[in-house]
Amino acid sequence: MAEKQHPVPAYGLAARDQSGLVSPFNFSRRETGETDVKFKVLYCGICHSDLHMLKNEWGSSTYPIVPGHEIVGQVTEVGSKVEKYRVGDRVGVGCMVGSCRSCNNCSQSIENYCPKMIQTYGGTYHDGTPTYGGYSDVMVCDEHFVVRVPDSLPLDVAAPLLCAGITLYSPLKFYGLDKPGLHVGIVGLGGLGHVGVKFAKAMGVKVTVISTSPGKKQEAIERHGADAFLVSLDQEQMKAAMGTMDGIIDTVSAVHPIMPLIGLLKTQGKLVLVGAPEKPLELPVFPLLMGRKIVGGSCIGGMKETQEMLDFAAKHNITADIEVISADYVNTAMERLAKNDVKYRFVIDVANTMQAP
Amino acid sequence: MANKSPETEHPHKAFGWAARDNSGVLSPFNFSRRENGHEDVTIKIHFCGICHSDLHSLKNEWGFSRYPMVPGHEIVGIVTKSGSNVSKFKEGDRVGVGVMVGSCKSCDYCNQDLENYCPQMVFTYNATYIDGTRTYGGYSDMIVVDQRFVVRFPDSMPFDAGAPLLCAGVTVYSPMKYYGMTEAGKHLGIVGLGGLGHVAVKIGKAFGLKVTVISRSSDKEIEAVERLGADAFLLSSDPLKIKAGFGTMDYIIDTVSAVHSLAPLLALLKPNGKLITLGLPDKPLELPIFPLVLGRKLVGGSDIGGMKETQEMLDFCAKHGITADVEVIPIDKVNVAMDRLAKSDVRYRFVIDVANSMSK
């Protein structure tokens, strides 16, 4: 039983079934092992993936689920072999808490592509017990999967960087879309998209936001710093922009046509998908061939890169735009998130509102 | 004034075989070639390979065919005349012409030896040349081509078996270089064992790769492994074999033009693997996104190669003794060959013996 599985009592919010409604949940965390870091959770961002998992939209959910993989807090205990962190440090945990640590991917610091990567919640840890995420008051995590949150970044606005931030930072670098003077499109202006605009601008890239909602134009340009805004349902605008982009990062997880996006790319352009629609999309092959274009994917980033991303964000003053909520607002927040009614990430004030009664 | 006919629009008489409509059936065709300009080379055609694209174009499967059409873009022959600005070629030289005969020569792509991506690139056949006349391909006795679009044919390379390299060869060589598929010891999967696929096996082995042929036809296994030198064969119609191959390949070259799902191919790739698609299906393909995202995999395209790269490919193949496996036919068997090609009944390219069988 979750409460007795481990020695350290923990309290959080869990869903018990695919209604996805969360409610108070008593469980437990493991003893702080030699390489573990234990921290008091102060804030946890709500990622759209949390909603997909709560409602079992990907078919892989087992209940109870305690979501949350944008976790920040303060270290309260470190294991005897921990070198990187001390009590009192400001730290974060993102989407992974474990991997095999020995395959090609792990040795190249891309633990996110390790076939045995363990997710922060909804996964199974090395000791066979289920992993529970950051909608909870305490976390115990191997130091390898903990990052330091730079002092200049407030914890609440830094939390979403642990998933949304790295999810955009990694492909901008990997696919070479981080060079000054390039033109990159970002599809979707939500949790991922708004952070993507900020990172790309900081890299010196010209950014066009591509969206179905004309109402987002002002925000995109005036608040987030995008250079231009393209309404994807407007044929004329799309036609005028054909062949103008070196790359596009597509954050949209609903099923949508990618042919118009491929048309926006210059020859040798790259369309990178970071949202994952659960049904296949249609890939028109002619434009891919005629322009030597690629369609690729990307999934979060490795631990080294996640730290690098946070340090870059601190240097360039990049934080998420958030709405801080209390623990008892989470279900309402989920309903609003389903309608994209948030600018642009909910963050749960765990320290002040999530306590065992 | 009436438009000039194909026979009269240019000063030099030429003879070839053309289709007049989308039945795609070819028959004798009298037409003409332009005067050999300062930059041009006139070539007496000896052999011309039959590319599967010729069949697609003849039957207007892609929707942009115009008739009469003289196909053929795997052309080899001997120079009979060279223009005053031509220093690379002289009379008697063995040369080849591939898929392009023109480009703007001044854009960024042309300046980077990527004429194949020039927005004004002109195809060897079924296109409009800079003088406004239609281009006619290599199923003909002679052709006049701008020197930039002519390659020198290595002395050691036989004409007939080398001709298909001008399209099939560069079509696989170019993406192998661009997408970094040349690291010895890495594992390349090749889907489809036809004109493109069989050349890809040979070039892949020359790069020191481990090569697995992926095919629906079990009877291709012996060919693939014993004759062409592939290291392994994976029967794609066997779900157990596919499953056993999951996550084992660094790259896959997909040469299949029929519509098919990319899901099993993506699953065969290791994380960070690359699937390069070279076939031209007439409808979009189904692309599952989860495997792309979770494994940082990519699907890329490629279209022939630039002229510099085409020459580089020919020289590479000559060095490694690589030619296509061909069935040489006389021109009057071309319609039968097309029927057989539609059923993939050829090992692995038909090549028309133009010099010996094409006369008025």
XYZ file of C-alpha atoms in Angstrom:
717
model
C 0.000 0.000 0.000
C 1.321 3.417 -0.975
C 1.427 4.767 2.586
C 3.493 1.939 3.954
C 5.741 1.220 0.973
C 8.514 3.530 2.135
C 9.621 4.963 5.467
C 9.064 8.698 4.857
C 5.450 9.916 4.991
C 4.405 12.036 2.024
C 1.289 13.907 1.113
C 0.081 14.923 -2.316
C -2.737 14.979 -4.836
C -3.582 11.907 -6.899
C -6.178 10.784 -9.397
C -7.623 7.329 -8.790
C -9.236 6.787 -12.175
C -9.492 8.261 -15.629
C -11.905 10.943 -14.613
C -8.542 12.535 -13.843
C -9.918 14.331 -10.788
C -7.238 14.698 -8.128
C -7.780 14.567 -4.411
C -5.645 14.281 -1.263
C -3.380 11.248 -1.203
C -1.208 9.921 1.617
C 1.793 7.945 0.424
C 5.491 7.617 1.222
C 8.971 8.318 -0.112
C 12.046 6.121 0.175
C 14.827 6.679 2.685
C 17.465 9.078 1.359
C 19.997 6.758 -0.225
C 23.742 7.373 -0.655
C 23.300 9.255 -3.911
C 19.867 10.691 -3.190
C 18.792 14.261 -2.569
C 15.666 14.922 -0.495
C 13.928 18.239 -0.904
C 10.844 20.074 0.307
C 8.746 20.832 -2.738
C 7.938 24.524 -2.961
C 6.297 24.775 -6.399
C 5.243 22.414 -9.156
C 4.239 23.424 -12.677
C 1.222 21.863 -14.381
C 2.264 20.488 -17.776
C -0.320 19.577 -20.399
C 1.118 16.059 -20.291
C -0.159 15.830 -16.703
C -3.686 16.253 -18.051
C -3.145 13.629 -20.787
C -1.827 11.165 -18.174
C -4.521 11.897 -15.587
C -7.209 11.034 -18.120
C -5.291 8.074 -19.562
C -5.366 9.664 -23.030
C -2.216 7.805 -24.043
C -3.471 4.507 -22.701
C -0.483 3.967 -20.422
C -1.756 5.314 -17.099
C -1.998 3.167 -13.959
C -3.686 4.605 -10.910
C -3.253 6.203 -8.452
C -1.242 8.866 -10.307
C 0.500 11.749 -8.576
C 1.515 13.942 -11.545
C 4.047 16.750 -11.695
C 7.395 16.962 -13.454
C 8.243 20.648 -13.157
C 9.290 20.470 -9.520
C 11.323 23.016 -7.563
C 12.234 23.188 -3.917
C 14.855 23.362 -1.203
C 17.191 20.554 -0.193
C 16.581 19.148 3.303
C 18.892 16.112 3.294
C 21.607 14.616 1.081
C 22.996 11.087 0.925
C 26.557 10.304 2.038
C 27.956 10.178 -1.494
C 26.225 13.284 -2.818
C 28.734 15.849 -4.037
C 26.799 18.387 -6.052
C 24.197 19.515 -3.516
C 23.936 20.605 0.131
C 21.076 21.263 2.502
C 19.448 24.568 1.628
C 20.252 24.476 -2.091
C 17.539 25.511 -4.550
C 16.972 22.567 -6.834
C 14.625 21.164 -9.433
C 13.545 17.861 -10.924
C 12.057 17.493 -14.392
C 10.595 14.575 -16.335
C 13.086 11.828 -15.408
C 14.279 10.319 -12.133
C 16.302 7.384 -13.421
C 17.955 5.632 -16.382
C 20.319 2.700 -16.960
C 23.394 4.992 -16.681
C 25.454 2.701 -18.924
C 24.069 2.623 -22.481
C 25.324 4.787 -25.368
C 22.607 7.344 -24.723
C 23.326 7.645 -21.005
C 27.052 7.953 -21.554
C 26.434 10.786 -24.018
C 24.254 12.631 -21.495
C 21.056 11.950 -23.393
C 19.417 9.916 -20.652
C 16.054 10.987 -22.088
C 16.600 8.517 -24.945
C 17.700 5.639 -22.748
C 15.354 2.678 -23.325
C 15.216 2.249 -19.527
C 14.553 5.872 -18.683
C 12.300 6.213 -15.611
C 9.665 8.904 -15.658
C 9.166 11.136 -12.633
C 5.621 9.888 -12.307
C 3.719 6.989 -13.756
C 6.878 4.924 -14.027
C 8.495 2.116 -12.039
C 11.672 2.823 -10.088
C 14.730 0.519 -9.836
C 13.303 -0.852 -6.565
C 10.092 -1.909 -8.306
C 7.911 0.750 -6.684
C 5.792 3.243 -8.647
C 7.111 6.784 -9.130
C 5.034 9.668 -7.823
C 5.543 13.219 -9.052
C 5.673 16.762 -7.780
C 2.082 17.473 -6.796
C 3.389 16.510 -3.368
C 5.221 17.951 -0.383
C 8.517 16.078 -0.563
C 10.711 14.493 -3.254
C 13.608 12.075 -2.977
C 15.642 11.865 -6.146
C 19.049 10.566 -7.279
C 21.408 13.566 -7.540
C 22.110 12.779 -11.194
C 18.547 13.747 -12.021
C 18.484 16.891 -9.888
C 19.419 20.305 -11.281
C 20.410 23.501 -9.524
C 18.055 26.450 -10.015
C 20.249 29.556 -10.433
C 19.838 32.128 -7.655
C 18.657 34.829 -10.035
C 15.637 32.773 -11.137
C 12.639 32.896 -8.799
C 11.481 29.353 -8.123
C 7.864 29.754 -9.194
C 8.610 31.105 -12.665
C 11.541 28.721 -13.119
C 9.531 25.561 -12.436
C 7.981 25.250 -15.929
C 11.418 25.434 -17.514
C 12.074 21.938 -16.205
C 9.788 20.499 -18.839
C 8.594 23.234 -21.188
C 11.958 24.989 -21.189
C 14.141 21.986 -21.977
C 11.568 20.680 -24.466
C 12.184 23.743 -26.641
C 15.842 24.442 -25.793
C 17.055 20.969 -26.757
C 15.753 20.846 -30.349
C 16.726 24.468 -31.042
C 20.298 23.398 -30.312
C 20.250 19.863 -31.752
C 18.701 20.824 -35.060
C 20.991 23.852 -35.409
C 18.196 26.420 -35.124
C 20.051 28.456 -32.500
C 22.204 30.573 -34.780
C 21.762 34.335 -35.018
C 20.087 35.389 -38.225
C 18.117 32.192 -38.801
C 14.350 32.361 -39.074
C 12.412 29.931 -36.904
C 8.664 29.457 -36.690
C 6.994 28.301 -33.483
C 3.617 26.667 -33.846
C 1.289 27.095 -30.905
C 1.537 29.747 -28.219
C 0.886 27.795 -25.033
C 3.127 26.569 -22.241
C 5.762 25.263 -24.649
C 5.380 27.878 -27.344
C 5.732 30.990 -25.208
C 8.922 29.700 -23.603
C 10.213 28.693 -27.037
C 9.818 32.250 -28.333
C 11.890 33.569 -25.427
C 14.700 31.035 -25.881
C 14.854 31.524 -29.640
C 14.977 35.309 -29.320
C 17.764 35.017 -26.747
C 19.682 32.899 -29.266
C 19.480 35.748 -31.798
C 16.967 34.008 -34.018
C 14.142 35.759 -35.898
C 10.896 34.241 -34.574
C 7.504 33.955 -36.202
C 4.675 32.569 -34.086
C 2.269 30.425 -36.097
C -1.143 30.087 -34.527
C -4.797 29.414 -35.285
C -5.831 32.254 -32.957
C -5.494 35.792 -34.382
C -6.190 37.093 -30.868
C -2.752 35.959 -29.701
C -0.880 38.275 -32.038
C -0.450 41.201 -29.708
C 0.791 39.038 -26.824
C 3.140 37.174 -29.104
C 4.822 40.301 -30.339
C 4.563 42.748 -27.480
C 4.846 40.435 -24.517
C 7.022 37.575 -25.713
C 9.111 39.402 -28.280
C 8.223 37.474 -31.438
C 9.144 39.288 -34.645
C 6.075 38.244 -36.578
C 2.805 36.361 -36.293
C 1.210 34.096 -38.872
C -2.398 32.949 -38.716
C -2.195 29.388 -40.000
C -5.792 29.278 -41.225
C -5.235 32.346 -43.405
C -4.296 31.011 -46.844
C -2.932 34.316 -48.113
C -0.647 34.832 -45.129
C 0.594 31.261 -45.323
C 1.236 31.539 -49.049
C 3.223 34.750 -48.630
C 5.397 33.058 -46.006
C 6.218 29.934 -48.040
C 9.879 29.038 -48.219
C 10.938 31.608 -45.596
C 11.834 29.567 -42.515
C 15.004 27.677 -41.660
C 13.134 25.673 -39.056
C 9.838 25.262 -37.290
C 9.222 23.890 -33.809
C 5.697 22.537 -33.631
C 4.316 22.363 -30.087
C 0.774 21.370 -31.023
C -0.405 18.006 -29.753
C -3.770 17.906 -31.496
C -3.867 16.161 -34.868
C -3.181 18.793 -37.531
C -1.896 18.982 -41.115
C 1.848 19.388 -41.454
C 1.943 19.939 -45.205
C 1.432 23.709 -44.902
C 4.244 23.820 -42.322
C 6.591 21.927 -44.635
C 5.717 24.523 -47.288
C 6.830 27.340 -44.975
C 10.326 25.848 -44.782
C 13.165 26.930 -47.012
C 15.033 24.227 -48.920
C 16.915 22.091 -46.370
C 14.551 23.348 -43.680
C 13.587 21.347 -40.609
C 10.199 20.761 -39.029
C 10.597 19.542 -35.460
C 7.654 18.135 -33.569
C 7.653 18.288 -29.787
C 3.915 17.840 -29.290
C 2.777 14.269 -29.821
C -0.610 13.741 -31.400
C -1.674 10.198 -30.635
C -2.820 9.486 -34.198
C -0.428 9.428 -37.166
C -0.193 12.528 -39.323
C -0.091 12.638 -43.109
C 3.361 13.182 -44.528
C 3.443 14.560 -48.054
C 6.619 13.138 -49.543
C 7.140 15.288 -52.660
C 7.918 18.520 -50.789
C 10.286 16.647 -48.475
C 12.247 15.314 -51.417
C 12.140 18.364 -53.633
C 13.515 20.566 -50.904
C 15.663 18.051 -48.976
C 13.607 18.869 -45.887
C 13.256 16.896 -42.708
C 10.552 16.155 -40.183
C 12.022 15.189 -36.842
C 11.014 14.838 -33.229
C 12.481 15.732 -29.881
C 11.670 14.786 -26.303
C 12.834 16.901 -23.353
C 16.627 16.810 -23.003
C 19.417 15.114 -21.058
C 20.448 16.145 -17.559
C 23.577 18.035 -18.627
C 21.557 19.984 -21.171
C 18.753 20.676 -18.675
C 21.279 22.346 -16.350
C 22.744 24.223 -19.311
C 19.259 25.406 -20.240
C 18.598 26.744 -16.729
C 21.925 28.571 -16.690
C 21.148 30.053 -20.116
C 17.705 31.103 -18.883
C 19.248 32.792 -15.837
C 21.766 34.641 -18.008
C 19.072 35.881 -20.382
C 16.367 36.409 -17.783
C 14.019 33.851 -19.275
C 11.173 32.650 -17.108
C 7.720 31.271 -17.793
C 4.584 33.398 -17.608
C 2.583 31.741 -14.862
C -0.606 31.753 -12.856
C 0.095 30.530 -9.304
C -2.707 28.454 -7.814
C -3.492 26.632 -4.615
C -3.670 22.859 -4.305
C -7.454 22.872 -4.040
C -7.721 24.711 -7.385
C -5.972 21.958 -9.365
C -9.108 20.319 -10.752
C -10.457 23.661 -11.943
C -7.054 24.455 -13.431
C -7.193 21.195 -15.372
C -10.582 22.133 -16.838
C -9.210 25.503 -17.910
C -6.060 23.917 -19.291
C -8.176 21.628 -21.462
C -9.589 24.806 -23.029
C -6.154 26.455 -23.223
C -7.430 29.076 -20.797
C -4.156 29.951 -19.121
C -1.380 32.448 -19.709
C 0.697 30.294 -19.977
C 1.401 27.753 -17.204
C -0.358 27.025 -13.917
C 2.085 26.562 -11.045
C 0.921 24.992 -7.782
C 2.057 26.759 -4.640
C 2.832 23.511 -2.903
C 4.632 24.845 0.145
C 1.785 27.093 1.210
C -1.272 25.129 0.147
C -0.422 21.431 0.109
C -0.026 20.134 3.612
C -1.153 16.991 5.276
C -4.080 17.826 7.526
C 2.599 32.309 -87.366
C 2.042 28.681 -86.423
C 4.118 27.206 -83.591
C 7.069 25.234 -84.808
C 6.740 21.506 -84.493
C 9.206 19.349 -82.555
C 10.717 18.428 -85.928
C 11.341 21.950 -87.054
C 11.915 24.009 -83.937
C 15.673 23.323 -83.910
C 18.252 22.950 -86.679
C 19.524 19.406 -86.035
C 17.404 16.380 -86.850
C 16.993 13.900 -84.041
C 15.220 10.604 -83.676
C 13.823 8.994 -80.578
C 10.872 7.188 -79.107
C 8.071 9.181 -77.503
C 4.706 8.672 -75.845
C 1.865 10.789 -77.231
C -0.574 10.375 -74.343
C -0.898 8.959 -70.851
C -1.197 5.417 -72.091
C 2.565 5.846 -71.931
C 3.084 3.658 -74.994
C 6.264 4.681 -76.847
C 6.801 4.767 -80.588
C 9.215 6.336 -83.109
C 9.380 10.113 -83.010
C 11.177 12.567 -85.258
C 12.226 15.793 -83.566
C 15.169 18.184 -83.460
C 17.965 19.396 -81.194
C 19.333 22.942 -80.821
C 22.493 24.283 -82.376
C 25.540 23.519 -80.232
C 26.077 26.803 -78.354
C 29.301 28.145 -76.820
C 28.645 26.329 -73.545
C 27.195 23.204 -75.091
C 28.356 19.710 -75.811
C 26.705 17.476 -78.445
C 26.557 13.829 -77.474
C 25.891 10.753 -79.588
C 23.914 8.601 -77.188
C 25.085 5.021 -76.715
C 22.929 3.795 -73.834
C 20.087 5.133 -71.727
C 18.832 3.579 -68.493
C 15.118 3.181 -67.817
C 14.313 4.770 -64.459
C 11.029 4.001 -62.685
C 10.367 7.754 -62.825
C 10.193 7.409 -66.622
C 7.203 5.114 -66.170
C 5.531 7.456 -63.660
C 6.004 10.370 -66.059
C 4.902 8.489 -69.167
C 1.598 7.640 -67.528
C 1.205 11.112 -65.990
C 0.990 9.607 -62.498
C 2.249 12.829 -60.938
C -0.055 15.052 -62.943
C 2.436 17.293 -64.727
C 3.262 15.355 -67.869
C 3.076 16.966 -71.292
C 3.130 15.087 -74.574
C 4.839 14.108 -76.749
C 7.326 12.923 -74.132
C 10.766 11.447 -74.820
C 11.906 10.125 -71.423
C 15.370 9.094 -70.308
C 17.724 10.653 -67.769
C 20.460 8.033 -67.396
C 22.285 8.899 -70.597
C 25.794 7.880 -71.659
C 27.560 8.558 -74.906
C 30.449 10.103 -76.804
C 31.045 13.793 -77.418
C 30.797 14.696 -81.079
C 31.122 18.463 -80.749
C 31.988 20.949 -78.019
C 31.289 24.691 -77.882
C 33.963 27.415 -77.875
C 33.730 27.965 -74.090
C 33.957 24.300 -73.282
C 37.317 23.203 -71.915
C 36.279 20.195 -69.845
C 35.204 18.023 -72.759
C 36.415 17.314 -76.278
C 35.322 15.187 -79.174
C 35.552 11.495 -78.389
C 35.168 11.863 -74.609
C 32.943 9.377 -72.757
C 30.308 11.397 -70.923
C 27.022 11.146 -69.078
C 23.924 13.271 -68.525
C 21.560 12.709 -65.632
C 18.328 14.232 -64.416
C 19.049 17.937 -65.055
C 20.087 19.947 -68.078
C 19.767 23.465 -66.719
C 19.541 25.784 -63.700
C 19.824 29.520 -63.021
C 23.565 29.201 -62.222
C 23.463 32.237 -59.938
C 21.359 31.516 -56.848
C 22.711 30.388 -53.483
C 21.976 26.760 -54.309
C 23.696 26.854 -57.702
C 26.662 28.567 -56.068
C 26.919 25.745 -53.550
C 26.865 23.045 -56.236
C 23.243 22.231 -55.357
C 21.746 22.831 -58.800
C 19.197 20.137 -57.960
C 17.611 22.493 -55.432
C 17.653 25.570 -57.662
C 14.073 26.839 -58.038
C 14.734 27.136 -61.774
C 16.281 23.740 -62.295
C 15.361 22.217 -65.669
C 14.699 18.483 -65.966
C 16.276 16.519 -68.803
C 12.834 15.681 -70.123
C 9.246 16.852 -69.707
C 10.347 20.392 -68.836
C 10.819 23.745 -70.512
C 14.322 24.905 -71.377
C 15.527 28.507 -71.072
C 14.785 29.037 -74.801
C 11.128 28.142 -74.202
C 11.245 24.775 -75.975
C 10.424 21.430 -74.369
C 13.219 19.161 -73.202
C 13.446 15.665 -74.655
C 15.425 12.935 -72.896
C 17.757 10.085 -73.662
C 15.530 7.582 -75.442
C 16.989 9.281 -78.521
C 20.044 9.239 -80.761
C 21.676 12.476 -79.704
C 21.412 15.313 -77.193
C 22.864 18.814 -76.809
C 23.634 19.783 -73.211
C 25.223 22.703 -71.349
C 28.654 21.531 -70.174
C 27.760 22.231 -66.554
C 25.261 19.380 -66.681
C 27.567 16.839 -68.310
C 29.808 14.499 -66.332
C 32.927 12.683 -67.422
C 32.421 8.942 -67.507
C 35.351 7.086 -65.894
C 37.360 5.026 -68.382
C 37.127 1.906 -66.262
C 33.360 2.036 -66.062
C 31.362 0.142 -68.691
C 28.804 2.340 -70.429
C 25.800 0.057 -70.116
C 26.206 -0.918 -66.463
C 27.271 2.582 -65.475
C 24.389 4.511 -67.062
C 21.886 3.923 -64.215
C 24.273 5.540 -61.743
C 23.397 8.894 -63.293
C 20.059 8.811 -61.533
C 19.906 5.792 -59.204
C 23.513 6.159 -58.112
C 23.472 9.840 -57.192
C 19.967 9.516 -55.719
C 21.335 7.209 -52.996
C 24.880 8.599 -52.754
C 23.792 12.189 -52.071
C 21.615 11.519 -48.994
C 24.141 9.049 -47.652
C 26.670 11.877 -47.548
C 24.279 14.659 -46.479
C 22.690 12.701 -43.629
C 26.011 11.329 -42.426
C 25.372 7.698 -43.309
C 28.978 6.941 -44.027
C 30.401 5.914 -40.641
C 31.966 2.495 -41.064
C 30.406 -0.088 -38.778
C 27.030 1.618 -38.514
C 23.914 -0.246 -39.587
C 21.955 0.786 -42.685
C 18.608 -0.703 -43.649
C 17.505 -0.493 -47.284
C 13.822 -0.860 -48.050
C 13.087 -2.209 -51.508
C 15.503 -4.076 -53.721
C 14.986 -2.470 -57.117
C 16.963 -0.019 -59.199
C 17.711 2.309 -56.275
C 17.910 -0.354 -53.600
C 20.442 -2.616 -55.252
C 22.802 0.301 -55.922
C 22.349 1.475 -52.328
C 23.506 -1.947 -51.078
C 26.704 -1.698 -53.107
C 27.464 1.898 -52.119
C 26.603 1.180 -48.469
C 29.030 -1.723 -48.373
C 31.705 0.464 -49.995
C 31.256 2.924 -47.081
C 31.938 0.080 -44.666
C 28.388 -0.083 -43.337
C 26.554 -3.146 -42.152
C 23.657 -3.445 -44.604
C 20.280 -5.123 -44.099
C 17.862 -5.357 -47.007
C 14.223 -4.985 -45.948
C 11.760 -6.433 -48.427
C 8.331 -8.043 -48.689
C 9.620 -10.702 -51.088
C 11.330 -13.657 -49.452
C 12.745 -14.735 -52.790
C 15.025 -11.690 -52.781
C 16.969 -12.919 -49.776
C 19.506 -15.007 -51.648
C 20.062 -12.226 -54.186
C 20.468 -9.634 -51.485
C 22.931 -11.548 -49.382
C 24.818 -13.782 -51.790
C 24.883 -11.734 -54.945
C 24.769 -8.121 -53.816
C 26.722 -8.512 -50.596
C 24.150 -7.379 -48.039
C 24.907 -8.597 -44.510
C 21.347 -9.510 -43.669
C 17.796 -9.693 -44.961
C 14.644 -8.751 -43.076
C 11.310 -9.983 -44.372
C 9.026 -6.997 -43.754
C 5.849 -9.037 -44.150
C 6.806 -11.110 -41.100
C 5.796 -9.210 -37.935
C 8.086 -11.334 -35.748
C 11.114 -10.557 -37.868
C 10.262 -6.851 -37.831
C 9.875 -6.919 -34.063
C 13.217 -8.652 -33.656
C 14.767 -5.815 -35.661
C 13.358 -3.006 -33.503
C 15.903 -0.423 -32.467
C 18.795 -1.969 -34.408
C 19.403 0.421 -37.283
C 21.239 3.739 -37.391
C 19.765 4.703 -40.749
C 17.195 3.495 -43.229
C 16.929 4.364 -46.913
C 13.398 3.808 -48.152
C 13.231 3.419 -51.934
C 9.619 2.270 -52.155
C 7.210 4.387 -54.227
C 4.024 2.585 -53.306
C 2.059 4.074 -50.421
C 3.099 2.380 -47.160
C 3.180 3.069 -43.421
C 6.361 4.456 -41.942
C 5.552 3.072 -38.478
C 7.448 -0.250 -38.718
C 10.441 1.496 -40.312
C 10.655 4.074 -37.534
C 10.541 1.251 -35.005
C 13.540 -0.406 -36.639
C 15.639 2.714 -36.006
C 17.723 3.234 -32.892
C 17.066 6.467 -30.964
C 18.392 9.421 -33.002
C 18.055 7.270 -36.130
C 17.276 8.680 -39.558
C 14.781 7.464 -42.136
C 15.442 8.887 -45.577
C 12.683 8.467 -48.078
C 13.557 8.516 -51.774
C 10.489 6.997 -53.371
C 7.754 9.248 -54.722
C 4.358 7.880 -53.725
C 1.403 9.674 -55.277
C -0.349 10.071 -51.921
C 0.910 11.188 -48.494
C 2.358 8.547 -46.165
C 1.163 7.795 -42.678
C 3.650 9.141 -40.129
C 3.239 8.225 -36.442
C 4.607 11.053 -34.294
C 5.222 9.368 -30.932
C 8.246 7.397 -32.159
C 9.715 10.554 -33.728
C 9.353 12.491 -30.500
C 10.262 9.776 -28.001
C 13.309 8.647 -29.973
C 14.370 11.977 -31.543
C 14.135 10.258 -34.910
C 13.763 12.022 -38.205
C 12.340 11.489 -41.658
C 14.149 13.310 -44.432
C 13.976 13.581 -48.178
C 16.552 13.976 -50.897
C 16.409 14.654 -54.605
C 19.223 13.388 -56.868
C 22.390 15.434 -56.273
C 24.263 18.435 -57.639
C 26.625 18.163 -60.585
C 29.823 18.196 -58.516
C 28.424 15.418 -56.354
C 27.300 13.429 -59.389
C 30.871 13.457 -60.692
C 32.162 12.562 -57.226
C 29.731 9.647 -57.071
C 30.819 8.308 -60.464
C 34.473 8.500 -59.487
C 33.701 6.795 -56.147
C 31.837 3.998 -57.910
C 34.614 3.559 -60.456
C 37.146 3.300 -57.632
C 35.091 0.630 -55.857
C 34.072 -1.257 -58.988
C 30.399 -0.405 -58.483
C 27.999 -0.558 -61.404
C 24.311 -1.337 -61.705
C 22.991 -4.798 -62.534
C 21.378 -4.296 -65.919
C 19.339 -5.993 -68.610
C 20.232 -4.433 -71.963
C 17.350 -4.213 -74.425
C 16.852 -2.923 -77.957
C 14.562 0.093 -78.267
C 11.765 -1.889 -79.895
C 11.348 -3.856 -76.654
C 10.873 -0.710 -74.566
C 7.090 -1.060 -74.142
C 7.455 -4.655 -72.985
C 10.162 -3.480 -70.585
C 7.786 -0.859 -69.165
C 5.133 -3.531 -68.517
C 7.718 -5.669 -66.752
C 9.026 -2.673 -64.784
C 5.506 -1.969 -63.532
C 5.606 -5.459 -62.003
C 9.180 -4.946 -60.740
C 10.242 -7.767 -63.045
C 13.808 -6.694 -63.725
C 17.216 -7.272 -62.148
C 17.597 -4.344 -61.603
C 17.580 -1.750 -64.375
C 16.711 -1.976 -68.049
C 19.211 -0.129 -70.231
C 18.369 0.710 -73.830
C 21.121 -0.031 -76.334
C 20.485 3.171 -78.221
C 23.492 3.162 -80.524
C 22.780 -0.295 -81.907
C 19.022 -0.345 -82.020
C 17.722 3.141 -82.515
C 17.667 4.274 -86.089
C 14.928 5.842 -88.135
